[in-house]
Amino acid sequence: MALSSGSKAILIILDGLGDRQSKKSGWKTPLQLARKPAMDKMACEGMCGLLYSISPGVVPGSDTAHLEILGYETPKYYPKRGPLEALGANIKLNHNDVAFRANFATVDEKMNVIDRRAGRIDTQTARKLADALKGIVIDGVNVTVKHTVEHRCVVVLRGIGGDDVTETDPHENGKRLECKPLESRSAKTAQVVNKLAMEVYGRLMNHPINKARKASKLPEANMLILRGGGEYFPVPTFAVRFGMNATCIAAGALYKGIARFVGMSAPDVPGATGDGNSNLKNKLVAARKALKSHDFVFLHIKATDNFSHDGMCLKKAKMIEKIDREVIAPLLKAIGNDVVIVLTGDHSTPCCKGEHSGDPTPIVFYKKDNTRRDGVKKFDELNCAQGSLGWIEGKHVMPIIMNLTDRAKKYGA
Amino acid sequence: MALSSGSKAILIILDGLGDRQSKKSGWKTPLQLARKPAMDKMACEGMCGLLYSISPGVVPGSDTAHLEILGYETPKYYPKRGPLEALGANIKLNHNDVAFRANFATVDEKMNVIDRRAGRIDTQTARKLADALKGIVIDGVNVTVKHTVEHRCVVVLRGIGGDDVTETDPHENGKRLECKPLESRSAKTAQVVNKLAMEVYGRLMNHPINKARKASKLPEANMLILRGGGEYFPVPTFAVRFGMNATCIAAGALYKGIARFVGMSAPDVPGATGDGNSNLKNKLVAARKALKSHDFVFLHIKATDNFSHDGMCLKKAKMIEKIDREVIAPLLKAIGNDVVIVLTGDHSTPCCKGEHSGDPTPIVFYKKDNTRRDGVKKFDELNCAQGSLGWIEGKHVMPIIMNLTDRAKKYGA
């Protein structure tokens, strides 16, 4: 595949970056509270605006937000969450594989879910239980179970097709576990999911770990409950669509999975954890290195969102300051006119709400030697609203990057 | 149907609110001329922008503007004007009923329309004539004629289907009355409309009222001319689509009809007249009461538009001041963080033009304790253009309301 020529680009997404002002936080957002000279320099010298990753008011999921921003419009290119998590867990998927997120859980003999997380079973124990679930074949369908972290797994039904089934994760304790098809093509999927539940129960109920847990009055991890099922399908790669070979620097499995779904590489970064202790310096080193061998780098930093979900406005502001100091400032120093830097969030997670919201996120496109400097002085929700971009949607981000990197093909003649 | 949880919302639409500046008005719009401290407080503490109810430059009708703002995209959810007027006149409609707006008019023996309003016949007389048009059945089709006000009626052809016919209202005097089908499915509708004209003429030509009018040299009301024909179809209710039970506080039949079309209740409000003498205090009382039992209140005030159509810029400004004093100020005092207030217009009606225009209308979303305060100080066409929302379209209003009331479902995971 022929790659186009032009500048390189790095897209930096600070998860859940945008916020609302509230009385409690003195009518300031974390971005307004934070001292962040490098981000503000980008705003001063770049092109600013607000980004709705889907469209005004719509509350994005993490998966849909990233796909839209990376130029993969949903629902056309949305395989649902399961396949993205599976790819993130380094499972190779083929067309028609149906992947689920799964939890180790506790059920009673009547298949009622007693504890959705089996007492928040630890990583090491869960991994041993997952070992007991290898090589399952049900009605001719190979089943892959892969443990990820804590009580979480990914389950893949190979080549089965049909993902329109009810989730066996009841999302609250005390409900009976059962999978029902929601359309005829998914009948077999529901059947296999139900038989899989019995197989898992049979293999785990008398597992030594569960005997020990029972003796210690801990909830037994005797079931896998499934959610977010989706059928994998291949999509045109990012390189084919945008003529840039691309890589992703992220800690979270979902973000790596999204990157792999669109054909980017997504190596592991030592010390990158996806929380407030993540080694940002290592991520920066990895991103700078990646820029040498790639045209496009997607750098994802999760911690801003974690503090938002926990309602910690000041900690979110401090995290923004850390990112400014350890990632943005050195990047600005190191990078010349040959790399466009884009800084934004995938969605807002207002601390006052603790959940994703449909409020837009500030965005800045920075190119050192030629761009439109639109007079915005601060990188925050209010100042960027005055930027020359106005508000844009996720689908506009890649075309603007293609324009600024001088890679966009003329539409028409 | 399960309603979602979250804050409540009141959407206040001041009809034809937006305006242009003109030399005649000292380059000020009515909103700029008016002293309106409560609206300005909303702007100061809320999120501002400009609203194109359809899209930039498009001149909205009252019906399409409201449907778009209420989240019912046109033309998909647009039954044309007739059914909305019929619902507003408290006529129950069923699928495939075709409803028209109608005028009592005067025709000569050759069916030429001499006077489109039969000398602007008064309400009482017209009502008596409508009584003579009960129980009409043509080619097996039941016809409902209901008088509304002055020379105006609504005519419904029950269950006939097919609304693509020419109007028998020629919109100017001196033209011959005839209905032609514009596609094959509407052939029967055209036939029934033409036969109905003969039936109406037969029943009214020698009616005692018309004999008396002839004797007094008044134009006889011997015909009904039809316009705005549309086929009714049921749509998913507002409660189903947005998870909020909703009610409408309005005087005008059209606005009540729009509300009923989307499944809102629309009670009569004592003293609400839809003109400059409308009892705004009663409307406020009704709206506040409605907020206790409903999640969503649509409050419509018509008078601003009436002054616009009459080119009375100063009176429009005075009306805005009255609304500010009697509706907005007390509402702001009474309402806490549990109600999102949205203030806007359905379209602009510049006084210098006297007709709807495609200019946008200011809009503000206000939530007492958490939102984005975007630094706009005045609620008018120019200041709101600097707000953080930039310009939005009608279709964005409900998603933004769903976001601010924390009722929006996440799109994706």
Tab-separated table of N, CA and C in Angstrom, chain B residues 189-261:
chain	number	residue	atom	x	y	z
B	189	THR	N	-58.584	10.946	-2.979
B	189	THR	CA	-58.668	12.138	-2.141
B	189	THR	C	-59.126	13.339	-2.978
B	190	ALA	N	-58.525	13.499	-4.163
B	190	ALA	CA	-58.910	14.630	-5.023
B	190	ALA	C	-60.379	14.523	-5.414
B	191	GLN	N	-60.811	13.307	-5.731
B	191	GLN	CA	-62.206	13.093	-6.124
B	191	GLN	C	-63.164	13.462	-4.980
B	192	VAL	N	-62.826	13.017	-3.765
B	192	VAL	CA	-63.693	13.309	-2.620
B	192	VAL	C	-63.689	14.813	-2.321
B	193	VAL	N	-62.520	15.443	-2.432
B	193	VAL	CA	-62.460	16.889	-2.174
B	193	VAL	C	-63.364	17.636	-3.166
B	194	ASN	N	-63.324	17.240	-4.426
B	194	ASN	CA	-64.166	17.920	-5.437
B	194	ASN	C	-65.655	17.677	-5.189
B	195	LYS	N	-65.995	16.425	-4.848
B	195	LYS	CA	-67.406	16.139	-4.559
B	195	LYS	C	-67.854	16.846	-3.282
B	196	LEU	N	-66.909	16.940	-2.323
B	196	LEU	CA	-67.216	17.646	-1.072
B	196	LEU	C	-67.548	19.114	-1.352
B	197	ALA	N	-66.807	19.713	-2.277
B	197	ALA	CA	-67.061	21.121	-2.619
B	197	ALA	C	-68.503	21.284	-3.113
B	198	MET	N	-68.961	20.362	-3.960
B	198	MET	CA	-70.330	20.446	-4.472
B	198	MET	C	-71.344	20.240	-3.354
B	199	GLU	N	-71.022	19.285	-2.449
B	199	GLU	CA	-71.920	19.005	-1.322
B	199	GLU	C	-72.030	20.234	-0.399
B	200	VAL	N	-70.882	20.856	-0.128
B	200	VAL	CA	-70.874	22.041	0.739
B	200	VAL	C	-71.674	23.169	0.079
B	201	TYR	N	-71.423	23.355	-1.198
B	201	TYR	CA	-72.135	24.411	-1.939
B	201	TYR	C	-73.642	24.152	-1.883
B	202	GLY	N	-74.020	22.878	-2.112
B	202	GLY	CA	-75.433	22.504	-2.071
B	202	GLY	C	-76.068	22.793	-0.715
B	203	ARG	N	-75.345	22.509	0.355
B	203	ARG	CA	-75.909	22.686	1.698
B	203	ARG	C	-75.944	24.158	2.132
B	204	LEU	N	-74.974	24.944	1.617
B	204	LEU	CA	-74.843	26.318	2.134
B	204	LEU	C	-75.501	27.397	1.263
B	205	MET	N	-75.674	27.119	-0.044
B	205	MET	CA	-76.083	28.215	-0.937
B	205	MET	C	-77.424	28.831	-0.539
B	206	ASN	N	-78.339	27.973	-0.052
B	206	ASN	CA	-79.638	28.519	0.344
B	206	ASN	C	-79.846	28.539	1.853
B	207	HIS	N	-78.726	28.411	2.605
B	207	HIS	CA	-78.807	28.454	4.070
B	207	HIS	C	-79.329	29.825	4.495
B	208	PRO	N	-80.235	29.854	5.478
B	208	PRO	CA	-80.824	31.144	5.903
B	208	PRO	C	-79.773	32.224	6.174
B	209	ILE	N	-78.638	31.796	6.731
B	209	ILE	CA	-77.590	32.795	7.024
B	209	ILE	C	-77.102	33.431	5.729
B	210	ASN	N	-76.932	32.621	4.707
B	210	ASN	CA	-76.430	33.164	3.446
B	210	ASN	C	-77.493	34.006	2.739
B	211	LYS	N	-78.767	33.592	2.885
B	211	LYS	CA	-79.838	34.431	2.324
B	211	LYS	C	-79.796	35.816	2.959
B	212	ALA	N	-79.603	35.813	4.287
B	212	ALA	CA	-79.554	37.093	5.005
B	212	ALA	C	-78.331	37.901	4.579
B	213	ARG	N	-77.173	37.197	4.414
B	213	ARG	CA	-75.963	37.905	4.019
B	213	ARG	C	-76.127	38.509	2.627
B	214	LYS	N	-76.780	37.747	1.729
B	214	LYS	CA	-77.008	38.261	0.376
B	214	LYS	C	-77.854	39.528	0.420
B	215	ALA	N	-78.893	39.440	1.247
B	215	ALA	CA	-79.793	40.600	1.388
B	215	ALA	C	-79.037	41.817	1.919
B	216	SER	N	-78.040	41.548	2.814
B	216	SER	CA	-77.270	42.663	3.390
B	216	SER	C	-76.056	43.004	2.551
B	217	LYS	N	-75.974	42.437	1.356
B	217	LYS	CA	-74.832	42.652	0.449
B	217	LYS	C	-73.501	42.218	1.074
B	218	LEU	N	-73.579	41.212	1.956
B	218	LEU	CA	-72.347	40.628	2.498
B	218	LEU	C	-71.970	39.413	1.660
B	219	PRO	N	-70.692	39.118	1.524
B	219	PRO	CA	-70.302	37.923	0.758
B	219	PRO	C	-70.880	36.675	1.420
B	220	GLU	N	-71.522	35.819	0.606
B	220	GLU	CA	-72.067	34.572	1.139
B	220	GLU	C	-70.927	33.607	1.473
B	221	ALA	N	-71.085	32.900	2.593
B	221	ALA	CA	-70.100	31.871	2.944
B	221	ALA	C	-70.623	30.553	2.407
B	222	ASN	N	-70.429	30.339	1.095
B	222	ASN	CA	-71.055	29.199	0.439
B	222	ASN	C	-70.065	28.100	0.038
B	223	MET	N	-68.880	28.168	0.573
B	223	MET	CA	-67.863	27.174	0.183
B	223	MET	C	-66.840	27.013	1.305
B	224	LEU	N	-66.196	25.846	1.335
B	224	LEU	CA	-64.992	25.637	2.156
B	224	LEU	C	-63.835	25.431	1.196
B	225	ILE	N	-62.805	26.253	1.312
B	225	ILE	CA	-61.606	26.016	0.492
B	225	ILE	C	-60.513	25.442	1.397
B	226	LEU	N	-59.776	24.482	0.846
B	226	LEU	CA	-58.869	23.658	1.665
B	226	LEU	C	-57.397	23.927	1.342
B	227	ARG	N	-56.588	23.820	2.386
B	227	ARG	CA	-55.137	23.916	2.178
B	227	ARG	C	-54.426	23.104	3.266
B	228	GLY	N	-53.125	22.880	3.063
B	228	GLY	CA	-52.296	22.220	4.084
B	228	GLY	C	-52.688	20.778	4.354
B	229	GLY	N	-53.229	20.105	3.340
B	229	GLY	CA	-53.661	18.720	3.552
B	229	GLY	C	-52.513	17.805	3.916
B	230	GLY	N	-52.753	16.938	4.874
B	230	GLY	CA	-51.712	15.988	5.273
B	230	GLY	C	-52.335	14.736	5.833
B	231	GLU	N	-51.610	13.643	5.651
B	231	GLU	CA	-52.094	12.350	6.127
B	231	GLU	C	-51.516	12.097	7.511
B	232	TYR	N	-52.389	11.829	8.448
B	232	TYR	CA	-51.931	11.568	9.811
B	232	TYR	C	-51.305	10.191	9.928
B	233	PHE	N	-50.220	10.113	10.700
B	233	PHE	CA	-49.639	8.812	11.053
B	233	PHE	C	-49.134	8.934	12.487
B	234	PRO	N	-49.272	7.865	13.262
B	234	PRO	CA	-48.795	7.936	14.639
B	234	PRO	C	-47.275	7.890	14.689
B	235	VAL	N	-46.680	8.561	15.656
B	235	VAL	CA	-45.219	8.563	15.815
B	235	VAL	C	-44.885	8.085	17.227
B	236	PRO	N	-43.663	7.617	17.434
B	236	PRO	CA	-43.271	7.230	18.802
B	236	PRO	C	-43.422	8.438	19.720
B	237	THR	N	-43.984	8.234	20.889
B	237	THR	CA	-44.257	9.388	21.753
B	237	THR	C	-42.963	9.973	22.328
B	238	PHE	N	-43.075	11.220	22.730
B	238	PHE	CA	-41.980	11.928	23.402
B	238	PHE	C	-41.532	11.136	24.633
B	239	ALA	N	-42.484	10.572	25.359
B	239	ALA	CA	-42.145	9.797	26.566
B	239	ALA	C	-41.321	8.569	26.197
B	240	VAL	N	-41.675	7.914	25.108
B	240	VAL	CA	-40.935	6.729	24.677
B	240	VAL	C	-39.542	7.126	24.187
B	241	ARG	N	-39.492	8.222	23.418
B	241	ARG	CA	-38.203	8.585	22.827
B	241	ARG	C	-37.245	9.183	23.839
B	242	PHE	N	-37.763	9.970	24.788
B	242	PHE	CA	-36.865	10.693	25.688
B	242	PHE	C	-37.032	10.299	27.155
B	243	GLY	N	-37.952	9.388	27.438
B	243	GLY	CA	-38.098	8.916	28.815
B	243	GLY	C	-38.610	9.978	29.767
B	244	MET	N	-39.293	10.989	29.242
B	244	MET	CA	-39.836	12.043	30.107
B	244	MET	C	-41.324	12.188	29.799
B	245	ASN	N	-42.158	12.200	30.842
B	245	ASN	CA	-43.552	12.534	30.555
B	245	ASN	C	-43.657	14.049	30.422
B	246	ALA	N	-44.405	14.472	29.426
B	246	ALA	CA	-44.295	15.866	28.996
B	246	ALA	C	-45.661	16.497	28.810
B	247	THR	N	-45.707	17.802	29.012
B	247	THR	CA	-46.944	18.540	28.787
B	247	THR	C	-46.622	19.874	28.141
B	248	CYS	N	-47.628	20.448	27.520
B	248	CYS	CA	-47.463	21.693	26.777
B	248	CYS	C	-48.376	22.763	27.348
B	249	ILE	N	-47.816	23.942	27.603
B	249	ILE	CA	-48.609	25.096	28.031
B	249	ILE	C	-48.567	26.095	26.878
B	250	ALA	N	-49.649	26.171	26.128
B	250	ALA	CA	-49.707	27.046	24.961
B	250	ALA	C	-51.141	27.474	24.738
B	251	ALA	N	-51.296	28.605	24.043
B	251	ALA	CA	-52.643	29.052	23.699
B	251	ALA	C	-53.013	28.600	22.292
B	252	GLY	N	-52.087	28.766	21.350
B	252	GLY	CA	-52.405	28.518	19.948
B	252	GLY	C	-52.684	27.053	19.659
B	253	ALA	N	-53.681	26.817	18.801
B	253	ALA	CA	-54.086	25.448	18.471
B	253	ALA	C	-52.939	24.685	17.812
B	254	LEU	N	-52.175	25.354	16.950
B	254	LEU	CA	-51.082	24.661	16.265
B	254	LEU	C	-50.094	24.054	17.251
B	255	TYR	N	-49.742	24.834	18.285
B	255	TYR	CA	-48.711	24.374	19.228
B	255	TYR	C	-49.235	23.231	20.083
B	256	LYS	N	-50.518	23.348	20.460
B	256	LYS	CA	-51.143	22.223	21.169
B	256	LYS	C	-51.188	20.998	20.259
B	257	GLY	N	-51.490	21.234	18.988
B	257	GLY	CA	-51.566	20.123	18.038
B	257	GLY	C	-50.219	19.435	17.880
B	258	ILE	N	-49.152	20.229	17.803
B	258	ILE	CA	-47.808	19.655	17.700
B	258	ILE	C	-47.514	18.824	18.945
B	259	ALA	N	-47.856	19.385	20.104
B	259	ALA	CA	-47.625	18.663	21.363
B	259	ALA	C	-48.394	17.349	21.372
B	260	ARG	N	-49.662	17.402	20.984
B	260	ARG	CA	-50.454	16.157	20.988
B	260	ARG	C	-49.930	15.168	19.960
B	261	PHE	N	-49.455	15.687	18.826
B	261	PHE	CA	-48.900	14.806	17.791
B	261	PHE	C	-47.763	13.949	18.358
